[in-house]
PDB file of C-alpha atoms in Angstrom:
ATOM      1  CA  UNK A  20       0.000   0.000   0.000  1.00 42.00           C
ATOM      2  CA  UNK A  21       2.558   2.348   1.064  1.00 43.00           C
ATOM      3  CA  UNK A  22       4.405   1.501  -2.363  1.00 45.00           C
ATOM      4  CA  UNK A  23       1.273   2.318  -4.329  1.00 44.00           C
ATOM      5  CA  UNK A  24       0.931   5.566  -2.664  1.00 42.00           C
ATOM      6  CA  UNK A  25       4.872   6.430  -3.260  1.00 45.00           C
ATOM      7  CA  UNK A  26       3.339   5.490  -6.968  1.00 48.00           C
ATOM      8  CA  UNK A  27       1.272   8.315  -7.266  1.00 46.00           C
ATOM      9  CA  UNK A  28       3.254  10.968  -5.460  1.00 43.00           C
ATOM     10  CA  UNK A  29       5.946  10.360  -8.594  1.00 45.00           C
ATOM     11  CA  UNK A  30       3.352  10.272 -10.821  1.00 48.00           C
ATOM     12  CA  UNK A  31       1.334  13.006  -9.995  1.00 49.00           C
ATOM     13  CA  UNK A  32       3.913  15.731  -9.007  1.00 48.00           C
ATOM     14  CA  UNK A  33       4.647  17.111 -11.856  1.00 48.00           C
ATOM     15  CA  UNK A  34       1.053  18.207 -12.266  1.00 45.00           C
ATOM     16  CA  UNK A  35       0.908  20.720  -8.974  1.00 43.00           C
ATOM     17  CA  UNK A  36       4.622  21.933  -9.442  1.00 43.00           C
ATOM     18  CA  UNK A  37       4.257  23.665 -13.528  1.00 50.00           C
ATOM     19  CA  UNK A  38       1.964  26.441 -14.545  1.00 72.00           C
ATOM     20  CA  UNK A  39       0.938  27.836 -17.925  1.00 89.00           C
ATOM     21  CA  UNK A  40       2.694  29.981 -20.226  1.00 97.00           C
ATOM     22  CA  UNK A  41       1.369  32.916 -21.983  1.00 97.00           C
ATOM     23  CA  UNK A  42       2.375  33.407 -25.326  1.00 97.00           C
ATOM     24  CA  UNK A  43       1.192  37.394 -26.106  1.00 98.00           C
ATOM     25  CA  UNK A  44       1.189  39.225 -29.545  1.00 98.00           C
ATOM     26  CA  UNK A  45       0.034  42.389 -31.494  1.00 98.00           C
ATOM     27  CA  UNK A  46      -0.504  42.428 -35.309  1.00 98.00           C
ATOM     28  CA  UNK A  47      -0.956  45.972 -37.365  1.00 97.00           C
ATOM     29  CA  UNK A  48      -4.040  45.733 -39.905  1.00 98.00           C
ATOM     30  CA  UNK A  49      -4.829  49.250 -41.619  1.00 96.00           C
ATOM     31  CA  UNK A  50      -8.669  49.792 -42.595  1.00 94.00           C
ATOM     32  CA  UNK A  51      -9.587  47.669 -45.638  1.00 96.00           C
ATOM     33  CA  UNK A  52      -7.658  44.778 -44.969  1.00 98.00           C
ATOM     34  CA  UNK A  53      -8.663  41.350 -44.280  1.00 98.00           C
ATOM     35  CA  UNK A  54      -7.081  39.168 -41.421  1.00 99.00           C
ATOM     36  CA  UNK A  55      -7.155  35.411 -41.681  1.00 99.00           C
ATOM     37  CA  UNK A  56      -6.237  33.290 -38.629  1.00 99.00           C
ATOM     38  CA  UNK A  57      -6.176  29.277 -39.200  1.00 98.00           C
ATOM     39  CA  UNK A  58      -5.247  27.698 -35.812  1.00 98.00           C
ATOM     40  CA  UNK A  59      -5.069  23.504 -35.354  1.00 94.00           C
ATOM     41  CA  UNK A  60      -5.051  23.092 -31.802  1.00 88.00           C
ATOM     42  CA  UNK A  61      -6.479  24.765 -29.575  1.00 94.00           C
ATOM     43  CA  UNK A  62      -8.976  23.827 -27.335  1.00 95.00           C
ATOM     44  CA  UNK A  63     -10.948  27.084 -27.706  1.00 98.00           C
ATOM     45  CA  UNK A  64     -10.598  30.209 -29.611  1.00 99.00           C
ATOM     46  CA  UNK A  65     -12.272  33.180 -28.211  1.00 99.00           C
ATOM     47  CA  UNK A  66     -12.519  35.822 -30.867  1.00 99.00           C
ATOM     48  CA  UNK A  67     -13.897  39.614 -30.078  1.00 99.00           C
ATOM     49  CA  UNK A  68     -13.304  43.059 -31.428  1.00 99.00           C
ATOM     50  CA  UNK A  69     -12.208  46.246 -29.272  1.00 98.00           C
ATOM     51  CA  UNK A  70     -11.635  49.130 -30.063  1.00 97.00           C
ATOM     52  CA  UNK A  71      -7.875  49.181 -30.438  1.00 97.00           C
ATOM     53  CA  UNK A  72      -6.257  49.332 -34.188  1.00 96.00           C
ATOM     54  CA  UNK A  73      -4.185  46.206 -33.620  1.00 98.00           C
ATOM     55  CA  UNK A  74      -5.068  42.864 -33.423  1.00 99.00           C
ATOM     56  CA  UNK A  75      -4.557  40.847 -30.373  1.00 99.00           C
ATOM     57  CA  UNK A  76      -4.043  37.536 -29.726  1.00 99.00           C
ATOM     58  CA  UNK A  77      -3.226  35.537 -26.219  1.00 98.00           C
ATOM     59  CA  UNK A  78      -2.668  31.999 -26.252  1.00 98.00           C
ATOM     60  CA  UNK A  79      -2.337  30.380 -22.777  1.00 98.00           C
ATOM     61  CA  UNK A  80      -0.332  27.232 -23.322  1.00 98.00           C
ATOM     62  CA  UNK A  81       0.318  23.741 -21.028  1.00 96.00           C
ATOM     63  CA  UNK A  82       2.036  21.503 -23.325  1.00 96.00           C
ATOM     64  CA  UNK A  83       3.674  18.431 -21.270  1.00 92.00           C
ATOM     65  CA  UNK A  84       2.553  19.693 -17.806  1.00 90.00           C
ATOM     66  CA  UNK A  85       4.462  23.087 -18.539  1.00 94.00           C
ATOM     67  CA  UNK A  86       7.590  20.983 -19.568  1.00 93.00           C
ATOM     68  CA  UNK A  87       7.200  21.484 -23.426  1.00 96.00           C
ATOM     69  CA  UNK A  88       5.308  24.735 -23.965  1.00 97.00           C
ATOM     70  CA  UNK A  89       8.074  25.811 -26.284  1.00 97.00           C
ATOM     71  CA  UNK A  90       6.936  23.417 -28.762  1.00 97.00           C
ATOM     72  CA  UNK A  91       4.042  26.056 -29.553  1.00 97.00           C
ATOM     73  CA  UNK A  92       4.276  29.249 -31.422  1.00 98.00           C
ATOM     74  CA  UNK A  93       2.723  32.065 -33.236  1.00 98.00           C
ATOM     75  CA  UNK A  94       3.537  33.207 -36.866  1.00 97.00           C
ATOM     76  CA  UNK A  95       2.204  36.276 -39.133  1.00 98.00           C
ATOM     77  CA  UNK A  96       2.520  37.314 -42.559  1.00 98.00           C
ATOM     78  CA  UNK A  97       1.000  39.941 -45.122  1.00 97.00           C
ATOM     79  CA  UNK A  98       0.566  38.753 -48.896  1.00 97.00           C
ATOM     80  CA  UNK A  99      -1.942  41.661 -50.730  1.00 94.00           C
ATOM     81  CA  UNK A 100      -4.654  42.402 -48.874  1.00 97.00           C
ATOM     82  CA  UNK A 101      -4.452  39.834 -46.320  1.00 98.00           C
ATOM     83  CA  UNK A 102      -3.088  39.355 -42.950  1.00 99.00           C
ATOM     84  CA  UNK A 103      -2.539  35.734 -42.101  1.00 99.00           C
ATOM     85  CA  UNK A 104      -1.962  34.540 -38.362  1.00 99.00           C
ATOM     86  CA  UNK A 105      -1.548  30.881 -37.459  1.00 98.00           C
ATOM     87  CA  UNK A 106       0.058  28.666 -34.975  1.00 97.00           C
ATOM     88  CA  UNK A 107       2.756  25.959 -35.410  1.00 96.00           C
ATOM     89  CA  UNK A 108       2.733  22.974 -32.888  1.00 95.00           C
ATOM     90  CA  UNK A 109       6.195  20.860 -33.102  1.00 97.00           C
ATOM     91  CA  UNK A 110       5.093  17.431 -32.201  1.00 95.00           C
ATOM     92  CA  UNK A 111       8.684  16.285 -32.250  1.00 96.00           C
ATOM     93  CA  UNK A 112       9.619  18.668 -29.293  1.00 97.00           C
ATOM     94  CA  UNK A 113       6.485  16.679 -27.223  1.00 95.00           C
ATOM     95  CA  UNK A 114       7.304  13.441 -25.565  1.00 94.00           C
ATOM     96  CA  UNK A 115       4.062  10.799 -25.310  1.00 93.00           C
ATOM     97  CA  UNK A 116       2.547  11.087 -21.983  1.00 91.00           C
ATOM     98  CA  UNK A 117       1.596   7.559 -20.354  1.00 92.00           C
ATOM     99  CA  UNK A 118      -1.948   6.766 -18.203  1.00 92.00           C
ATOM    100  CA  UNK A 119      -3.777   4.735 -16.277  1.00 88.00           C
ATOM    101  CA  UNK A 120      -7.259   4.533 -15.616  1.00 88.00           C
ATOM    102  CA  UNK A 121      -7.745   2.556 -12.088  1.00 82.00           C
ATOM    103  CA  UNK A 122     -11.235   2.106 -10.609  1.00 80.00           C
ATOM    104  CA  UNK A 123     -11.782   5.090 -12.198  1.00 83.00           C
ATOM    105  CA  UNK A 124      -8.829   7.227 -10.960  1.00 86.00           C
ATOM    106  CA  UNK A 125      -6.587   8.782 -13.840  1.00 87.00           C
ATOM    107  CA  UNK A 126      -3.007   9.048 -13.155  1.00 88.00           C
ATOM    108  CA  UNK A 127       0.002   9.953 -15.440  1.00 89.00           C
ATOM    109  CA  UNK A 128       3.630   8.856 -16.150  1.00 91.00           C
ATOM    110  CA  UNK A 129       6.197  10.121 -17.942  1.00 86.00           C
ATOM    111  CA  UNK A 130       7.534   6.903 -19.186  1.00 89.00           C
ATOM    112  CA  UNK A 131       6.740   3.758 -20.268  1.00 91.00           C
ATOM    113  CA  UNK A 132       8.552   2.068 -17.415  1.00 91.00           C
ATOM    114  CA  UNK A 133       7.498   3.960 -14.549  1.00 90.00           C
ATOM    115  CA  UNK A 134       3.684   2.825 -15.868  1.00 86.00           C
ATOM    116  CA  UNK A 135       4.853  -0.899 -16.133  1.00 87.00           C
ATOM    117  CA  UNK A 136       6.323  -0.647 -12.889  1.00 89.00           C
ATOM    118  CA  UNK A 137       3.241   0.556 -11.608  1.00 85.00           C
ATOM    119  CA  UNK A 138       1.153  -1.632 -13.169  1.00 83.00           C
ATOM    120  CA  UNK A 139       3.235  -4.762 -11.768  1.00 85.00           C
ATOM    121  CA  UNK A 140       3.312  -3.132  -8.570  1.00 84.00           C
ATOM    122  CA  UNK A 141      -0.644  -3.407  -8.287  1.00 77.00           C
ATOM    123  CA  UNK A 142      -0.904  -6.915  -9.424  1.00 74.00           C
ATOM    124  CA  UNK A 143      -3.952  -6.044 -11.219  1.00 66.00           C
ATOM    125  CA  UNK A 144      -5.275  -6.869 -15.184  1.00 63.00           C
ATOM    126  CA  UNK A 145      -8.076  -4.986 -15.069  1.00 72.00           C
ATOM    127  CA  UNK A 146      -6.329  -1.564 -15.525  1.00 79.00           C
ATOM    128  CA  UNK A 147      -6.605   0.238 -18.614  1.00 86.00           C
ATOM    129  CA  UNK A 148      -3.812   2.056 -19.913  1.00 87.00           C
ATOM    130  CA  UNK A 149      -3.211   4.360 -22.716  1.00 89.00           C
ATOM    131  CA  UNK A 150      -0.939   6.717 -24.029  1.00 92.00           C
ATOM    132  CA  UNK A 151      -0.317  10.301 -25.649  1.00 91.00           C
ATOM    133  CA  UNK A 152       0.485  13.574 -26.291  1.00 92.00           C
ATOM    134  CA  UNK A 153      -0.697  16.224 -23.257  1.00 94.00           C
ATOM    135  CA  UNK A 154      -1.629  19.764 -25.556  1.00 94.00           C
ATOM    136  CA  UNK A 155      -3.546  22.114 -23.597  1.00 96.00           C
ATOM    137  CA  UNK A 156      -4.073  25.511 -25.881  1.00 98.00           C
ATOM    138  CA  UNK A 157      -6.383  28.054 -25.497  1.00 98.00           C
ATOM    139  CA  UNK A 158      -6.235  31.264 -27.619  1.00 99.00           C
ATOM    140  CA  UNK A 159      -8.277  34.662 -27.265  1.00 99.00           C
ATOM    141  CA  UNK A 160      -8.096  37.060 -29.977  1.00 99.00           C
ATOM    142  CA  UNK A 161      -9.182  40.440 -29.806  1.00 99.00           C
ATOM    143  CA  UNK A 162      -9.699  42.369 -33.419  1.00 99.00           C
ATOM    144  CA  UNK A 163     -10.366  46.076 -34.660  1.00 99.00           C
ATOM    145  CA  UNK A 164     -13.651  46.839 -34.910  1.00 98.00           C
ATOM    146  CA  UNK A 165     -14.818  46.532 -38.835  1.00 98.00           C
ATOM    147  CA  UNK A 166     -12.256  44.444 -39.694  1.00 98.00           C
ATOM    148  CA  UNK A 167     -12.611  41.308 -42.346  1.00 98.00           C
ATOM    149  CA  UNK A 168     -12.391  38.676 -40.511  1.00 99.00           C
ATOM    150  CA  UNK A 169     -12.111  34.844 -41.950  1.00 99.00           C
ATOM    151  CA  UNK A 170     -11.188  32.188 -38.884  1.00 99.00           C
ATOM    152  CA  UNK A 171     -10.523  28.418 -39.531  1.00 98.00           C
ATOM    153  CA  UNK A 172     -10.144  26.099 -36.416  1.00 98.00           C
ATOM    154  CA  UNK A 173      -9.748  22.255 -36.740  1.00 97.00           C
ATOM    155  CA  UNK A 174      -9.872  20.917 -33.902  1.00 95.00           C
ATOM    156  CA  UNK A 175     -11.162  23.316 -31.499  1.00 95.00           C
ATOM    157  CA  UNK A 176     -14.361  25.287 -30.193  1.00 98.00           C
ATOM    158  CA  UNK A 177     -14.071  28.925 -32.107  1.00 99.00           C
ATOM    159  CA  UNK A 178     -16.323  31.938 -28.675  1.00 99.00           C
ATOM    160  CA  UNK A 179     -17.603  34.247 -30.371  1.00 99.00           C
ATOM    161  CA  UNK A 180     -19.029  37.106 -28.574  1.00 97.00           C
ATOM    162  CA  UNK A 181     -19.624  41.414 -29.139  1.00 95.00           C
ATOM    163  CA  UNK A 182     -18.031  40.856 -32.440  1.00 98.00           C
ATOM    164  CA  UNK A 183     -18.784  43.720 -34.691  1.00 98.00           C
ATOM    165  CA  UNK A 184     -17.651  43.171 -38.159  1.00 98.00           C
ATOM    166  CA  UNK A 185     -17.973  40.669 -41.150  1.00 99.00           C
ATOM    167  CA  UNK A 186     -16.183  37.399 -40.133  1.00 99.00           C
ATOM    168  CA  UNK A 187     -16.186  33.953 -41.399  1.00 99.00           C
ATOM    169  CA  UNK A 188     -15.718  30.975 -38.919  1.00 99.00           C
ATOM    170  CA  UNK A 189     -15.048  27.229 -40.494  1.00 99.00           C
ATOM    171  CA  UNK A 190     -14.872  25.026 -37.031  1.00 98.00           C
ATOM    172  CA  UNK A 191     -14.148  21.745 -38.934  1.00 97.00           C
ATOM    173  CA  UNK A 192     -14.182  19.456 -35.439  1.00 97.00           C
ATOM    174  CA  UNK A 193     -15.076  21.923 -32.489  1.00 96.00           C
ATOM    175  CA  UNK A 194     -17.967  24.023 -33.671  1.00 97.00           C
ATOM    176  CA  UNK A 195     -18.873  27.230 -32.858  1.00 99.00           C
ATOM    177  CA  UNK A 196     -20.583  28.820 -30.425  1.00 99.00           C
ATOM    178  CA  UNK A 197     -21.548  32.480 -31.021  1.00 99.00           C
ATOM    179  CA  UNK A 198     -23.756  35.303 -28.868  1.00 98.00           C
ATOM    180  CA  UNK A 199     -24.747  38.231 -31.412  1.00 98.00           C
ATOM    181  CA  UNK A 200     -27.769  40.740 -31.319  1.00 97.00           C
ATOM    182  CA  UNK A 201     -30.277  39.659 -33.666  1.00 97.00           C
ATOM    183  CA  UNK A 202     -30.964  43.317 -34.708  1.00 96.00           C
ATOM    184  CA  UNK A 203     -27.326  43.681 -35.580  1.00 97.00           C
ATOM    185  CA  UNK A 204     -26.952  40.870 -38.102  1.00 98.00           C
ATOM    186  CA  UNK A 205     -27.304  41.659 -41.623  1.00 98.00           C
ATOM    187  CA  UNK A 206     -26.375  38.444 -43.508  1.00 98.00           C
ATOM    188  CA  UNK A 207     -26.479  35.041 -41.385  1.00 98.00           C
ATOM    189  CA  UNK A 208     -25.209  31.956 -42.613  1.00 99.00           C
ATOM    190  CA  UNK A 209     -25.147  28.795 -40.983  1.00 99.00           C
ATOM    191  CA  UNK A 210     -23.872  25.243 -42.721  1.00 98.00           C
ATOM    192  CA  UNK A 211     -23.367  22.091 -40.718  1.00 98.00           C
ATOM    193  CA  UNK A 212     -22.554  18.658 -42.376  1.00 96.00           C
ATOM    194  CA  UNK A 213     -22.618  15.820 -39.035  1.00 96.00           C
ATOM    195  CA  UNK A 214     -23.883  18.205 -36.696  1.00 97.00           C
ATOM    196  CA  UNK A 215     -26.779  20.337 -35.630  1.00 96.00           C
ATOM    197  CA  UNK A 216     -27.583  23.633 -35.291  1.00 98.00           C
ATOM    198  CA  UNK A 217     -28.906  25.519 -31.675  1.00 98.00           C
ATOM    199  CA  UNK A 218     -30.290  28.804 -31.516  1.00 97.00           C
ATOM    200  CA  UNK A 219     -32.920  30.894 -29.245  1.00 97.00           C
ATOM    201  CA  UNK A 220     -32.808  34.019 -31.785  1.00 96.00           C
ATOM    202  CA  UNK A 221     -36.111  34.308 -33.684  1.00 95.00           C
ATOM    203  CA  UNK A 222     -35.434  35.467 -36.919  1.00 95.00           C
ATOM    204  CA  UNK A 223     -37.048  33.412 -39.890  1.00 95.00           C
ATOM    205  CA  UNK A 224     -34.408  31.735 -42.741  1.00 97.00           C
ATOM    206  CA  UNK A 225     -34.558  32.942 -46.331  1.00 97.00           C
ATOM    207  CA  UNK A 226     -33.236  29.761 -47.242  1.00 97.00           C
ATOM    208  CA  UNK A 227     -32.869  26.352 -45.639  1.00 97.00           C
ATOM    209  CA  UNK A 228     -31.912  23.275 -46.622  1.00 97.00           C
ATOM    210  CA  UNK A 229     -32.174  19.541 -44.279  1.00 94.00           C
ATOM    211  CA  UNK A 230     -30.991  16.063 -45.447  1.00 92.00           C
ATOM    212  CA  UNK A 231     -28.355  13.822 -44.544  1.00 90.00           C
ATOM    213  CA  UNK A 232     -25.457  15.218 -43.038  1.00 92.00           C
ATOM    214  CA  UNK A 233     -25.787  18.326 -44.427  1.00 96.00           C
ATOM    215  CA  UNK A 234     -28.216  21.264 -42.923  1.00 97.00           C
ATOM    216  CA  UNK A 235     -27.817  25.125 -44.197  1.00 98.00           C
ATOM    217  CA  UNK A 236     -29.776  28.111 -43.064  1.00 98.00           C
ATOM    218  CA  UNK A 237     -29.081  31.596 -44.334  1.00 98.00           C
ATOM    219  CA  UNK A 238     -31.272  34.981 -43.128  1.00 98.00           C
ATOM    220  CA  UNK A 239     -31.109  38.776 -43.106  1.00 98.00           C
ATOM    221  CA  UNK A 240     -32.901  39.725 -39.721  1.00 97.00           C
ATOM    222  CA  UNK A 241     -31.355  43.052 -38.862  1.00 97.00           C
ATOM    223  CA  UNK A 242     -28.696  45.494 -40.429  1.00 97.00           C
ATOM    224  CA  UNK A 243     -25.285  44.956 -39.747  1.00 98.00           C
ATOM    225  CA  UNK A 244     -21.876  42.963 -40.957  1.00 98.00           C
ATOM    226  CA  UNK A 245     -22.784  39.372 -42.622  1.00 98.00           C
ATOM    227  CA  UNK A 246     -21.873  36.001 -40.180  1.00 99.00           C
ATOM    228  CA  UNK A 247     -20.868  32.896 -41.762  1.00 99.00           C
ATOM    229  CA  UNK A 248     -20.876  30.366 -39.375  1.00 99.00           C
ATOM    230  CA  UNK A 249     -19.444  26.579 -40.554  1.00 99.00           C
ATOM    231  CA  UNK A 250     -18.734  23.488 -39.173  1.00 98.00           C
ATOM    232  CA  UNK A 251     -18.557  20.025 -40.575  1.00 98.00           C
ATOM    233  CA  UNK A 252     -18.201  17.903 -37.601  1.00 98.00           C
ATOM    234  CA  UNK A 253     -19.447  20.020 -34.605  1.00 97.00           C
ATOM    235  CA  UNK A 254     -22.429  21.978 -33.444  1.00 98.00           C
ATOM    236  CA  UNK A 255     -23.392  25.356 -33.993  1.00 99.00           C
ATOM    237  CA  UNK A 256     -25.037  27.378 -31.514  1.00 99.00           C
ATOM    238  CA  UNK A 257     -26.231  31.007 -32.283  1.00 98.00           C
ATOM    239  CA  UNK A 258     -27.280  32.788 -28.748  1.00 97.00           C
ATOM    240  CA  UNK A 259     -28.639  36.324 -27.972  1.00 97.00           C
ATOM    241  CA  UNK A 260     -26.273  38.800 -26.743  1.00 95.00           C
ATOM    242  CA  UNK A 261     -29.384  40.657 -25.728  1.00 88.00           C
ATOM    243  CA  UNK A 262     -29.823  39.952 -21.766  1.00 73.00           C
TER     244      UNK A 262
END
């Protein structure tokens, strides 16, 4: 017993000991120009505008319990029109991460022999282990008011809240989940392929089309920048900023 507890003590410390890092950057955009942002993986991207004339973004980053936040990073370019903004994530610079789920208690190694070791320690088969890569990410972007805006996430959950502007969101895995005022939305469209579509505005669609795997909405209820909301994998939900 007292071996099983020294167990989780190694296993676990690492976890209490390592905070986050904050990765923080500003972009210049000049009126007219379009900013594109295409991120892969993080968990959530919280996307706003202000009423600064740069564009802000703030990742908060736990890659490897704090040990391999380097691995993440933030790149910009200009080509034309077009401000582009992404993130690189060097897997090789990320070690695998090893678990075990016992009687419904998770607990993590950093190697494949300290799990083994554990494992043989308990004397147990009915443990389920598993291993891989720890990436916590979570960005928030702040943008210029009026600003062209196109976003692409992959794998995570693209906030979107008192954004005032045209913008674009394609949430391939995550979704989207987006509080606007009804009145303020000129153009609204909404495409989902696997997933559904949630909202408590009332406006009625222009368009809609329903059949398998595949549901689009589009609507004009208000004046205002357009919204194009997509996601092929993940839900969309549409909420009133209106309290």
């Amino acid at each position: 017993m007292k071996r099983t507890i020294l167990w989780l003590i190694i296993a676990m410390g690492p976890c209490f000991a390592l905070a986050q890092t904050k990765v923080n950057k500003s972009y210049p955009v000049a009126k007219g120009q379009t900013v594109s942002f295409h991120f892969d993986y993080p968990k959530t991207v919280h996307i706003s505008t202000w009423d600064g004339s740069e564009i802000v973004v703030e990742a908060t980053v736990k890659i490897n319990n704090g040990e391999s936040d380097r691995a993440f990073s933030l790149s910009a370019s200009t080509s034309g029109n077009t401000v582009s903004i992404s993130n690189k994530l060097d897997m090789d610079l990320i070690p695998e991460a090893y678990y075990i789920v016992d009687k419904g208690i998770k607990v993590r190694f950093n190697s494949r022999q300290d799990l083994d070791a554990y494992v043989a320690d308990k004397g147990s088969t009915r443990i389920s282990t598993y291993q891989q890569k720890d990436v916590e990410v979570s960005i928030n972007i702040k943008v210029p008011a009026g600003i062209s805006t196109e976003l692409t996430s992959i794998y995570g959950m693209v906030e979107l809240e008192n954004f005032n502007g045209p913008i674009k969101v394609d949430a391939k895995y995550g979704g989207v989940d987006a509080s606007l005022s009804e009145k303020s939305i000129g153009k609204l469209q909404l495409t989902t392929r696997y997933g559904k579509i949630f909202s408590n505005l009332t406006f009625r669609p222009t368009e809609q089309t329903q059949k398998d795997f595949y549901t689009a909405i589009t609507a004009a209820p208000g004046n205002g920048p357009s919204y194009d909301f997509n996601s092929a994998y993940g839900n969309i939900y549409l909420r009133s900023s209106v309290k």
